[in-house]
Coordinates of C-alpha atoms in Angstrom, one line a residue:
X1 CA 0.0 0.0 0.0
X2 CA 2.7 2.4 0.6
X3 CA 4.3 1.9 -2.5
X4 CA 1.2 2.5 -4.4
X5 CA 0.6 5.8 -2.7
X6 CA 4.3 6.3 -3.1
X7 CA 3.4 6.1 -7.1
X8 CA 0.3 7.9 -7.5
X9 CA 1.7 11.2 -5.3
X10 CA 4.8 11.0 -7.6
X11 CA 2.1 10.6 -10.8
X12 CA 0.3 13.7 -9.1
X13 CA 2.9 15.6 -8.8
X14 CA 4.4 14.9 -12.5
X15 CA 1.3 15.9 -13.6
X16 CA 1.2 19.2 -11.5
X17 CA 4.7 20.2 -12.2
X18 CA 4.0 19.5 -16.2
X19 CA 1.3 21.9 -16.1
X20 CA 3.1 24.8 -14.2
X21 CA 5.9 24.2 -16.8
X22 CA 3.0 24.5 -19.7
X23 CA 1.1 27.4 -18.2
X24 CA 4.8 29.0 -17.8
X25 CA 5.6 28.2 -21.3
X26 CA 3.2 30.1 -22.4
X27 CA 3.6 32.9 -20.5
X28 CA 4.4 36.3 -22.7
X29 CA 5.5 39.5 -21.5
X30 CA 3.5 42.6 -22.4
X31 CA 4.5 46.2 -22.3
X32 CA 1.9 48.7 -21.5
X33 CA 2.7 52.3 -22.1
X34 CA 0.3 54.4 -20.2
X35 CA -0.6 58.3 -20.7
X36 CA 0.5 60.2 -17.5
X37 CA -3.1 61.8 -17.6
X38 CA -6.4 60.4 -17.9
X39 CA -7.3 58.2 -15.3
X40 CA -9.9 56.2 -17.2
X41 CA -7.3 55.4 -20.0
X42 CA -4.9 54.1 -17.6
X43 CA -8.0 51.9 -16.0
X44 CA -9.2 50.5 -19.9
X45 CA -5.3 49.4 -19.9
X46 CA -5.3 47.9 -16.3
X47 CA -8.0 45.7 -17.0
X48 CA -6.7 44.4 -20.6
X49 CA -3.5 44.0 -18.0
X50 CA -5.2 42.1 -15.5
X51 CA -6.6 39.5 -17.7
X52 CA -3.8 38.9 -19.0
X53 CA -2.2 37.9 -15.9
X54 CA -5.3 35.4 -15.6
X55 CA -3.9 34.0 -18.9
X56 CA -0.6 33.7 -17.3
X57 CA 1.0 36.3 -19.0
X58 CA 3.3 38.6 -17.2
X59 CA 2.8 42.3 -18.0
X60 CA 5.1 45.9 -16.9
X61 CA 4.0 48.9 -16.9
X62 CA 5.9 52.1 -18.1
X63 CA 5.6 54.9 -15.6
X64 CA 7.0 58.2 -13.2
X65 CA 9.5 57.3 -11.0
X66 CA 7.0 60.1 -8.9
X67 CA 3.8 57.4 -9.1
X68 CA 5.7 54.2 -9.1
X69 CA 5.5 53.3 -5.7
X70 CA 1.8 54.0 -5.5
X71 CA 1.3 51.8 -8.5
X72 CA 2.9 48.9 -6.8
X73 CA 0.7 49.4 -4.2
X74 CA -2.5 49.9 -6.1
X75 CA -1.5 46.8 -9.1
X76 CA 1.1 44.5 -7.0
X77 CA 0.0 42.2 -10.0
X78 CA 2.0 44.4 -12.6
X79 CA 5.8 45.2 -13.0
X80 CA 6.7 48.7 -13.2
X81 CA 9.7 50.2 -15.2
X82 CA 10.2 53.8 -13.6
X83 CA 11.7 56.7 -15.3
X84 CA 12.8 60.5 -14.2
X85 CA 10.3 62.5 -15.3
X86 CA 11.2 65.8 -13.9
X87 CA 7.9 66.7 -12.2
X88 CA 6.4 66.7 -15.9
X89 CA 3.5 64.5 -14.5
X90 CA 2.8 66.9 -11.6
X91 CA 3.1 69.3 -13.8
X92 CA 0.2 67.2 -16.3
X93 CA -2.4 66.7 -13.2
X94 CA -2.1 70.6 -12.2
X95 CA -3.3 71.4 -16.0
X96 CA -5.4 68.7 -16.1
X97 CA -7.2 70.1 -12.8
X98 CA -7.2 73.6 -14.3
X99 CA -9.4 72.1 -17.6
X100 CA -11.6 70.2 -15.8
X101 CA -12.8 72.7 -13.0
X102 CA -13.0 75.0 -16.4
X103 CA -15.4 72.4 -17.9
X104 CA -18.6 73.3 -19.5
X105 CA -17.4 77.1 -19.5
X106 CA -14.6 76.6 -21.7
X107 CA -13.8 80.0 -23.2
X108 CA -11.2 80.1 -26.1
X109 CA -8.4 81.2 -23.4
X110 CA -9.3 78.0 -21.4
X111 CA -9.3 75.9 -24.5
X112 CA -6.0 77.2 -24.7
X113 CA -5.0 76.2 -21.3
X114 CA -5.7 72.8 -21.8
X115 CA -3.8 72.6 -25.0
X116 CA -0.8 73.4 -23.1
X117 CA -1.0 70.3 -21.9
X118 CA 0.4 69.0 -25.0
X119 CA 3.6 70.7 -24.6
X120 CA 4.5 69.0 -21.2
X121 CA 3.0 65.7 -22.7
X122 CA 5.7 66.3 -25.8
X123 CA 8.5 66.7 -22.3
X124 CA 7.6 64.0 -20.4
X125 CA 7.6 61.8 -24.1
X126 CA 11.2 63.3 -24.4
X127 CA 12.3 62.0 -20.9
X128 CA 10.7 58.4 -21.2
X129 CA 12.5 58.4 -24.6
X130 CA 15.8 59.9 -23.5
X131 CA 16.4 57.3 -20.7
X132 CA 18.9 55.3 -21.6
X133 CA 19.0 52.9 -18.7
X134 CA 15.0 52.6 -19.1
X135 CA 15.6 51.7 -22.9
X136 CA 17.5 49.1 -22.2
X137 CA 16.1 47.4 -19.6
X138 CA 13.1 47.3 -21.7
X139 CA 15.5 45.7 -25.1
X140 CA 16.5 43.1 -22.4
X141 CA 13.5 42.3 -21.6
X142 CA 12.8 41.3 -25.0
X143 CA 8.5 42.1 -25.2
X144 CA 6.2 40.4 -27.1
X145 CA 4.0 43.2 -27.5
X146 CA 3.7 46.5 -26.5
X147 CA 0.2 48.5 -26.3
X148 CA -0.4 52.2 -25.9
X149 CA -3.4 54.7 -26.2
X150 CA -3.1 57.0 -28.9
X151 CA -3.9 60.5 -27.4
X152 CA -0.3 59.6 -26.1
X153 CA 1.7 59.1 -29.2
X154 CA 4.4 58.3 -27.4
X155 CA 4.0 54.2 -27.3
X156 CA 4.3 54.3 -30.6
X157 CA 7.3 55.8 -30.7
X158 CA 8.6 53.5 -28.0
X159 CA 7.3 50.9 -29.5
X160 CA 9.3 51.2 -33.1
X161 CA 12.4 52.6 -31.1
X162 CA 12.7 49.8 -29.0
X163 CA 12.1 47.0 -32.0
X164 CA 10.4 47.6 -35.3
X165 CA 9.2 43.7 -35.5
X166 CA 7.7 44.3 -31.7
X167 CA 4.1 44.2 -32.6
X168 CA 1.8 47.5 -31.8
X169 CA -1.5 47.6 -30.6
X170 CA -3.7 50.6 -29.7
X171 CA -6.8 50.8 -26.8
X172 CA -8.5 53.8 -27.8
X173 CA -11.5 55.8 -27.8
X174 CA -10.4 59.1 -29.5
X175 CA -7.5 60.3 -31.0
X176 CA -6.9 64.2 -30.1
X177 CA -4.5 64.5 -33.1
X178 CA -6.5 62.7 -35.6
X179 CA -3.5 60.7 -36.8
X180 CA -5.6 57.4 -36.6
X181 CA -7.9 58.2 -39.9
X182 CA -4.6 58.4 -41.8
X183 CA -3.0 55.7 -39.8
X184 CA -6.1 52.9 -40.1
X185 CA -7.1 53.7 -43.8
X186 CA -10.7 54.1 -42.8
X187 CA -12.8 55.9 -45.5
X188 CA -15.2 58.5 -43.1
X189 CA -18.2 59.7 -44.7
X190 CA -19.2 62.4 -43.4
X191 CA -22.7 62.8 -44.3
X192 CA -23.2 60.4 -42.2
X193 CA -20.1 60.2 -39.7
X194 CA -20.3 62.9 -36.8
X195 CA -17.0 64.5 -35.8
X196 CA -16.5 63.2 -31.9
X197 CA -16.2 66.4 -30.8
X198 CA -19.9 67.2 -31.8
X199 CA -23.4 66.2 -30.6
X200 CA -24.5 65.5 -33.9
X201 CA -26.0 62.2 -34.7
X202 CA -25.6 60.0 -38.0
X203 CA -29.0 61.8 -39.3
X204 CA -28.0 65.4 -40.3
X205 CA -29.3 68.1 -41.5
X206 CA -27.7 70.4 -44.1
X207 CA -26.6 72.7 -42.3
X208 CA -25.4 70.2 -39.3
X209 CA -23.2 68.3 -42.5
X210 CA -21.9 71.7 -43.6
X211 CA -20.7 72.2 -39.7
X212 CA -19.5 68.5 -39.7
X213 CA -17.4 68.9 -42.7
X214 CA -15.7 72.3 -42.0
X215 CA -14.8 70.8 -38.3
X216 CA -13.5 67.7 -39.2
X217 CA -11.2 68.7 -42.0
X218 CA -10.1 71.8 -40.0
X219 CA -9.4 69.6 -36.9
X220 CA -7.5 67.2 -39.1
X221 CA -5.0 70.0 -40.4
X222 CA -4.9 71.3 -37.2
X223 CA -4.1 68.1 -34.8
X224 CA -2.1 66.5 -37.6
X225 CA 0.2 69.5 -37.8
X226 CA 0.5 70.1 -33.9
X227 CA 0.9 66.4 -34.0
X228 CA 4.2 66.8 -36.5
X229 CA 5.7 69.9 -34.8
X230 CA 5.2 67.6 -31.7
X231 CA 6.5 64.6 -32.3
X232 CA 8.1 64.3 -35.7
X233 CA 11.6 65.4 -34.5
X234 CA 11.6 62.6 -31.8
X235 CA 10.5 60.1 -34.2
X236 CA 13.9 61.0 -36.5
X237 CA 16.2 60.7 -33.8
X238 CA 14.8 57.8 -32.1
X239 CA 13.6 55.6 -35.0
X240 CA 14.8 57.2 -38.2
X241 CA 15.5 59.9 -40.7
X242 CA 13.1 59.0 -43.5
X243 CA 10.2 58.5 -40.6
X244 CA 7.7 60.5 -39.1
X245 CA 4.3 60.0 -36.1
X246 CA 2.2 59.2 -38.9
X247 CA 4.4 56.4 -40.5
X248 CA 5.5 54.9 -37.2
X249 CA 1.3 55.4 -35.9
X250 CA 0.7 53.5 -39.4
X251 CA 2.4 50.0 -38.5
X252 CA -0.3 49.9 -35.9
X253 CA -1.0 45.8 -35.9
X254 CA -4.2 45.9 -34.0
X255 CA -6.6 48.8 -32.5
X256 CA -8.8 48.1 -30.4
X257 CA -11.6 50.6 -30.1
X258 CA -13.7 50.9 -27.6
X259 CA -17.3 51.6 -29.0
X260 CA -20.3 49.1 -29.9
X261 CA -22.8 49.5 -32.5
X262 CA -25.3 49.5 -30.1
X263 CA -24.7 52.7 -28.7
X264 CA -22.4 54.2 -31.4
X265 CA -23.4 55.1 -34.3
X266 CA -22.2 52.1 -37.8
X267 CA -19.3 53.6 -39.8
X268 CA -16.6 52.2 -41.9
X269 CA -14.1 49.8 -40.6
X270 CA -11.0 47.8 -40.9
X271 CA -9.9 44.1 -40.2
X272 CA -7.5 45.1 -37.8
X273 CA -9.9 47.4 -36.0
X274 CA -11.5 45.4 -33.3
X275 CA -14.6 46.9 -31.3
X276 CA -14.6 46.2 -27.3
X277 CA -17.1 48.7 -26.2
X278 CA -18.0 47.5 -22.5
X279 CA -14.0 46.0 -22.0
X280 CA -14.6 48.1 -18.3
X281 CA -17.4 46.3 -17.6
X282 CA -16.1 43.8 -14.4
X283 CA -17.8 40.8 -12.6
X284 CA -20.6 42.6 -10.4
X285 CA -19.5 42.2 -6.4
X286 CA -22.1 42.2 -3.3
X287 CA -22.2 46.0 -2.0
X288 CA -21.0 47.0 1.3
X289 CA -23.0 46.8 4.2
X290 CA -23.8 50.4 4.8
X291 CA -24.5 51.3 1.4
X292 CA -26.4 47.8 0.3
X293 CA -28.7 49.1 3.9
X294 CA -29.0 52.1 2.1
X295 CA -30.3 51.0 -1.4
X296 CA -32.9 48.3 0.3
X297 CA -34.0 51.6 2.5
X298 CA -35.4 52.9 -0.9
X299 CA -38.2 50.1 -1.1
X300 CA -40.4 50.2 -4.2
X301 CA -38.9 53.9 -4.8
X302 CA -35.6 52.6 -5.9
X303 CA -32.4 54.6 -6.2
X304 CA -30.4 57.1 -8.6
X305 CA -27.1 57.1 -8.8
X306 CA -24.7 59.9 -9.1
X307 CA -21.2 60.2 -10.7
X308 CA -19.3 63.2 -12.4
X309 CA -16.0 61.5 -12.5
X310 CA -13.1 64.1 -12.0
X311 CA -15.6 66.6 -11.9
X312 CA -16.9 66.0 -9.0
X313 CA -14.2 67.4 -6.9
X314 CA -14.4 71.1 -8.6
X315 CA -18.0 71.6 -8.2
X316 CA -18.5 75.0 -7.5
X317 CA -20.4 76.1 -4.8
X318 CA -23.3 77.1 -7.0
X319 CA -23.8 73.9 -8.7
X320 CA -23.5 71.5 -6.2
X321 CA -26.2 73.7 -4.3
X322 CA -28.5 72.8 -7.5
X323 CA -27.6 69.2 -7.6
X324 CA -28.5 69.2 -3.9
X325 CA -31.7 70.8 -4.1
X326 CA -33.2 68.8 -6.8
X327 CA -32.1 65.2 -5.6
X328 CA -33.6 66.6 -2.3
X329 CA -36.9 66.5 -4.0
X330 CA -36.7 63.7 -4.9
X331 CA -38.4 59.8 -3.5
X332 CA -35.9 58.0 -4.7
X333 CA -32.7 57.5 -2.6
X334 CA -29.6 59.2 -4.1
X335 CA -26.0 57.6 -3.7
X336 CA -23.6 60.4 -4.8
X337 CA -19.8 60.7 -5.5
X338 CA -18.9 63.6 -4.2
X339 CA -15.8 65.6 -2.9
X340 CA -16.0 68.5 -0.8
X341 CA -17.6 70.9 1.6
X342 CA -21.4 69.4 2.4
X343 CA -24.0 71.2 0.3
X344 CA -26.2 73.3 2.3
X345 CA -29.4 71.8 0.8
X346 CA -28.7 68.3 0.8
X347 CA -31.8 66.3 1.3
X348 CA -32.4 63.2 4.2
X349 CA -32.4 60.8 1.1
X350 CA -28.9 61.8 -0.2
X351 CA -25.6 59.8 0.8
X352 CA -22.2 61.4 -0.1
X353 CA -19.8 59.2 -1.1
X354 CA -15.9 60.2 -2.0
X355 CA -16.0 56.9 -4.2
X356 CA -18.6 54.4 -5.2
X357 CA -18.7 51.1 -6.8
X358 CA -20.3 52.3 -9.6
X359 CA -21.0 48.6 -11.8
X360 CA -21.7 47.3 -8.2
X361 CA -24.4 49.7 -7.7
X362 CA -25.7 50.3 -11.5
X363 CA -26.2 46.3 -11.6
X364 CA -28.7 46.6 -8.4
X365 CA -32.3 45.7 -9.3
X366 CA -33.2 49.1 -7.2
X367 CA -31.7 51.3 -9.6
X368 CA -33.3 53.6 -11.5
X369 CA -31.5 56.2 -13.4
X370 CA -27.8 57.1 -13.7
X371 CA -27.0 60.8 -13.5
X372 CA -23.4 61.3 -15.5
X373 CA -21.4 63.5 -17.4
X374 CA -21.7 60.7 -20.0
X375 CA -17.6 59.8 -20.1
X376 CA -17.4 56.2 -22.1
X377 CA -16.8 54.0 -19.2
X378 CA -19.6 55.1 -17.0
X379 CA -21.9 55.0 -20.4
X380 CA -20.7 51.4 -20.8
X381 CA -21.5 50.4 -17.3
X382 CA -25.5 51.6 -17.8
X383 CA -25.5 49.8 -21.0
X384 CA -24.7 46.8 -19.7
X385 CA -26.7 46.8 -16.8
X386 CA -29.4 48.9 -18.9
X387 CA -29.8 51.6 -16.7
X388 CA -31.3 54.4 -18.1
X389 CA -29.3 57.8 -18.0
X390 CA -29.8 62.0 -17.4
X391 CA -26.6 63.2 -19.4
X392 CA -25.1 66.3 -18.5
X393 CA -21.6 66.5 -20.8
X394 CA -18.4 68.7 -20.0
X395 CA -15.8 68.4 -22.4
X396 CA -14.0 66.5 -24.9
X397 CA -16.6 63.2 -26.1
X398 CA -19.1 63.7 -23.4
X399 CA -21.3 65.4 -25.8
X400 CA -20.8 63.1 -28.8
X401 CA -21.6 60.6 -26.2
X402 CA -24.9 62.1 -24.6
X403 CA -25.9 62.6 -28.6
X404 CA -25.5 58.5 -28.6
X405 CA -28.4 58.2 -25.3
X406 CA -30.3 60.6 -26.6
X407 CA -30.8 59.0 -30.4
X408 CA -31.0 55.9 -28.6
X409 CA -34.3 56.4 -26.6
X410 CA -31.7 55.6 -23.7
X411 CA -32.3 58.8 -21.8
X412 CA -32.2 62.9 -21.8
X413 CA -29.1 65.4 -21.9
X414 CA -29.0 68.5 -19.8
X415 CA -26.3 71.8 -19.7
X416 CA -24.3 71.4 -17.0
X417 CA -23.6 75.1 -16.4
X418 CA -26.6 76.8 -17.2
X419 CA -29.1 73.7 -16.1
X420 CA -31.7 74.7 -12.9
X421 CA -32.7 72.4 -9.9
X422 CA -36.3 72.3 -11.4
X423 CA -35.1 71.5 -15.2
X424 CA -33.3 68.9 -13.5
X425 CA -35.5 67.3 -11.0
X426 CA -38.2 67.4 -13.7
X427 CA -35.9 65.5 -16.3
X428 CA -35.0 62.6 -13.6
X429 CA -38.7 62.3 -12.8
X430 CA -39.3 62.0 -17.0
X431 CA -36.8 59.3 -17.2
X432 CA -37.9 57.5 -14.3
X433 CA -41.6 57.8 -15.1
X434 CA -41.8 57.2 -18.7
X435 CA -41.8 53.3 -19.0
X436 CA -40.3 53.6 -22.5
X437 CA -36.7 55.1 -20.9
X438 CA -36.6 51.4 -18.9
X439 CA -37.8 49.6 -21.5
X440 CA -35.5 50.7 -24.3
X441 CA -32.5 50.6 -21.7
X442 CA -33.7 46.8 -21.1
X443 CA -33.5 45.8 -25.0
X444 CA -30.2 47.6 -25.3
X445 CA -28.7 46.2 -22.8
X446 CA -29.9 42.1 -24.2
X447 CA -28.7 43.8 -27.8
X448 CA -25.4 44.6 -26.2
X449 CA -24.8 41.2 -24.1
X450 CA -25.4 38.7 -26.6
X451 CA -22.1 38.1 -28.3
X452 CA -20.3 35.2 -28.8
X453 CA -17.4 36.7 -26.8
X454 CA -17.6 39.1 -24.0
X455 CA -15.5 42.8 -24.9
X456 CA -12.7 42.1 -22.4
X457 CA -12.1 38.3 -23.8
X458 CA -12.8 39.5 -27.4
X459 CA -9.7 41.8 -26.7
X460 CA -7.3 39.7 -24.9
X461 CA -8.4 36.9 -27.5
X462 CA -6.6 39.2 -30.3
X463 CA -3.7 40.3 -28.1
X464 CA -2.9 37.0 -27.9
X465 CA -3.5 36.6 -31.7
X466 CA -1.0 39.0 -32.3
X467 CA 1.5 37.7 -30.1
X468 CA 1.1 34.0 -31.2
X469 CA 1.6 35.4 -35.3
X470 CA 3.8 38.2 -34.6
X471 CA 2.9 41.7 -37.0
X472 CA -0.5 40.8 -38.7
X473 CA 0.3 43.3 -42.2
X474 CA -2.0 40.9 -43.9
X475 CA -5.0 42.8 -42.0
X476 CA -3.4 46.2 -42.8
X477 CA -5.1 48.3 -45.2
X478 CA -2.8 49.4 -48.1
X479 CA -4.2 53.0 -47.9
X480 CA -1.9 53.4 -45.0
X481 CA 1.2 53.6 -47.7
X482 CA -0.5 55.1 -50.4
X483 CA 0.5 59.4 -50.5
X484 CA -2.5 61.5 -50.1
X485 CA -2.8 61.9 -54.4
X486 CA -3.5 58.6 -55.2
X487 CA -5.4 57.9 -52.0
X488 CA -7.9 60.1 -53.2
X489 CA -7.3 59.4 -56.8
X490 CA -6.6 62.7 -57.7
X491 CA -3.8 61.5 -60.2
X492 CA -6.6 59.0 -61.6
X493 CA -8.9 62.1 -62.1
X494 CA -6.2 64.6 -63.4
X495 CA -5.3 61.8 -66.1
X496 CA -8.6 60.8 -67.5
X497 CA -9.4 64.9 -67.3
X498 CA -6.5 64.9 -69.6
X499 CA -7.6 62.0 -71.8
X500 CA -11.0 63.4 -71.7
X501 CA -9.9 67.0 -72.9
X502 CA -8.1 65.4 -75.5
X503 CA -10.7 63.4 -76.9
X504 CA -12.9 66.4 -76.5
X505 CA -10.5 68.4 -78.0
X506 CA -9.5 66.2 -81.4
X507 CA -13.6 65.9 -81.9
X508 CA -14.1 69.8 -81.9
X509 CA -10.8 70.0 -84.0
X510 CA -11.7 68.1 -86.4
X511 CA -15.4 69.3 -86.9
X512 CA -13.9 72.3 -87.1
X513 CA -11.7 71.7 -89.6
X514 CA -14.3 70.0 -92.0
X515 CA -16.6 72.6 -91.4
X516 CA -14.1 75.4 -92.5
X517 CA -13.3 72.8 -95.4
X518 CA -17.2 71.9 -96.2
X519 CA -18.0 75.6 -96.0
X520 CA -15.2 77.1 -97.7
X521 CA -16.5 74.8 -100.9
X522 CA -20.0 75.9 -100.9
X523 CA -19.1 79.3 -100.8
X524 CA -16.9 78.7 -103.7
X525 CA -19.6 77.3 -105.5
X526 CA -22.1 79.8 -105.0
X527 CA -19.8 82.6 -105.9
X528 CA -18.7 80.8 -109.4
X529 CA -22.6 80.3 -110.3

């Protein structure tokens, strides 16, 4: 007997030790390259990171030597490769606070403001790139893939500087230099394709189309030539003379973009363009004790739930005082996140909350209505969980993306800075009342679940495509190489013009000239007679 249980503990452990030694095997390591703003980008990427740990993969994360600590801390699942940064991301959040307590006022000075952001982005690019000792660590490490968010150009750049046969892949939701039309090869109508910066829908009018052109190629000039001045110098001394941000953005393998048909509006794709709307959408965990008390306190009424992201913590007085009377007025129970001094008028059915689990709390059966400043995740989140929504936009998408609920029957959009406590108690009342709001919210929400792969494995299914096949050019549009001439066929044009004219030209010659030769005969022939 011993010697038989001898055996099988040896078999058992053969077989354990061969499947650590698979699972290791197949292990890949991953390179994220983060923007040192945004929060909610750097969150998109966590996620795609921690799955890929669940897949046994073993992913590092470039950052400030200022933050890395407190991303160890926060992610002890991640490796982190720090870098000097000179206070350039300090630098970053103080701007980025700046813009966002500016938001839904934003005069042309403060538009201004926040473009200076770009600048310090462009130094704190420089640094990352400039590190010698972080370059080479990261050469050593020999990556599989690296993956970056194109509002920070910079893992690109990384990316071909480190190894041009490193495959590139992209998690992105807008691109503020507009490199990525060029760079993905993607025809964009647009009669029918709203700029992201407008609240225009896919059904125009003429004189929304006129706007929508006159924005979109301006913007394109504009971001693309900031984008050069920017970036085009670093790409020549880190990658190569004959290169540039739009050559080295072009050997983009994969992007993955986060939007789904459902709420955005159908436009043109590629093969290597990948939708994973809803990739922030996690596993939905019990709430706490105090706040799950709270939500079953509400009975039949239910509960609304509040969230301005960032926002939330420059308030000014004067609005949060409007917030607070109108949720006061409410039956509903309100769970808010907020930061700051107490408003004055805050009702009895009102809890204040400096963070909230906000899937946790949109998934509950007792709530009603989402109250947002429509940013993509949060908009995801109420999909999902078809939560109807009261949209009130700030800056940058969040109007494109209250245009989405709005043509979807999903809910209403308000103006942040002018709206009143009674436009907006009435408008949560309309969306709570009017069965329709719940209903349509209930149909999207089946529309947007039933796929044969969830966003978040649809995405690490294709990262892991691209690392099993290396670069994927097969899936590459060849518009990405062509020169803006033949792209749109201008030389095409010019030359049948040409042919054309010529043929139009030889015809009228030559009934010209037996005309003159016809006439000049009958004249002759009158005169003689």
């Amino acid at each position: 007997m011993g010697i038989v249980l001898k055996i099988r503990c040896f078999a058992i452990l053969l077989v354990f030790l061969g499947f650590l030694i698979r699972h290791r095997s197949s292990a890949e390591k991953v390179l994220f390259v983060p923007p040192p703003v945004g929060n909610s980008h750097w969150m998109n990427q966590a996620k795609i990171g921690l799955a890929l740990v669940d897949k046994g993969h073993i992913v590092s994360v470039v950052v400030s030597g200022d933050i890395v600590e407190k991303r160890r801390a926060e992610w002890p699942d991640f490796q982190f490769e720090a870098f000097h940064d000179q206070g350039t991301q300090a630098r970053l959040k103080e701007i980025q606070a700046q813009a966002v307590s500016a938001a839904g006022e934003l005069s042309l000075f403060k538009t201004a403001e926040v473009f200076s952001m770009s600048q310090v982005i462009k130094e704190y690019c420089t640094l990352l790139l400039g590190d010698s000792n972080l370059v080479d660590r990261l050469r050593t490490s020999r990556y599989s893939v690296v993956i970056s968010d194109p509002i920070f150009p910079c893992g690109a750049i990384l990316s071909a500087y480190l190894d041009i046969r490193v495959p590139h892949i992209t998690v992105w939701r807008l691109d503020s230099f507009a490199i990525d039309v060029k760079a993905t090869g993607v025809p964009l109508p647009l009669s029918y394709v709203p700029h992201i910066l407008t609240d225009f829908t896919d059904d125009m009018t003429f004189v929304q189309r006129l706007q929508n052109v006159v924005l979109s190629i301006s913007v394109q000039i504009i971001s693309r030539m900031l984008a050069r001045i920017m970036y085009d110098e670093l790409v020549r001394t880190y990658v190569g003379e004959e290169e540039s941000i739009e050559t080295v953005t072009s050997r983009t393998d994969l992007w993955l973009y986060r939007t789904d048909n459902v709420l955005d509006f159908p436009r043109p794709s590629m093969p290597n363009i990948v939708q994973v709307g809803g990739l922030n959408v996690q596993v939905v965990n019990p709430l706490t004790e105090d706040i799950e008390a709270f939500v079953q306190n509400s009975v039949d009424d239910g509960v609304i739930v509040v969230s301005f992201g960032a926002m939330g913590k420059t308030m000014s007085k004067e609005r949060r005082e409007v917030f607070a009377s109108a949720f006061a007025r409410l039956r509903q129970k309100v769970v808010w996140r907020y930061v700051g001094e107490k408003p004055t008028g805050l009702g009895n059915n009102t809890k204040l909350l400096a963070w909230l689990p906000q899937n946790d709390l949109l998934a509950h059966p007792k709530t009603r209505a989402f109250i947002t400043h429509a940013g993509s995740n949060g908009l995801y989140e109420a999909l999902h969980h078809g939560v109807p929504m009261v949209c009130l936009p700030l800056f940058s998408d969040q109007p494109a993306n209250a245009a989405r609920v709005v043509a979807r029957g999903l809910g209403v959009r308000l103006d942040f800075s002018t709206v009143t406590a009674e436009q907006l108690y009435l408008s949560i009342l309309h969306v709570v009342t009017i069965n329709s709001y719940q209903e349509t919210a209930a149909r999207l929400s089946r529309l947007h679940r039933d796929q044969p792969q969830s966003p978040m494995e649809r995405a690490v299914w294709w990262i892991e495509h691209v690392i099993k096949h290396g670069r994927l050019p097969h899936l590459r549009a060849r518009a990405v190489e062509l020169p803006w001439y033949q792209y749109y066929l201008l030389d095409v044009a010019v030359f049948l013009l040409a042919v054309c004219s010529a043929v139009l030209g030889t015809v009228w010659y030559s009934c010209s000239f037996f005309c003159r030769k016809f006439c000049c005969k009958s004249g002759g022939k009158l005169k003689s007679q």
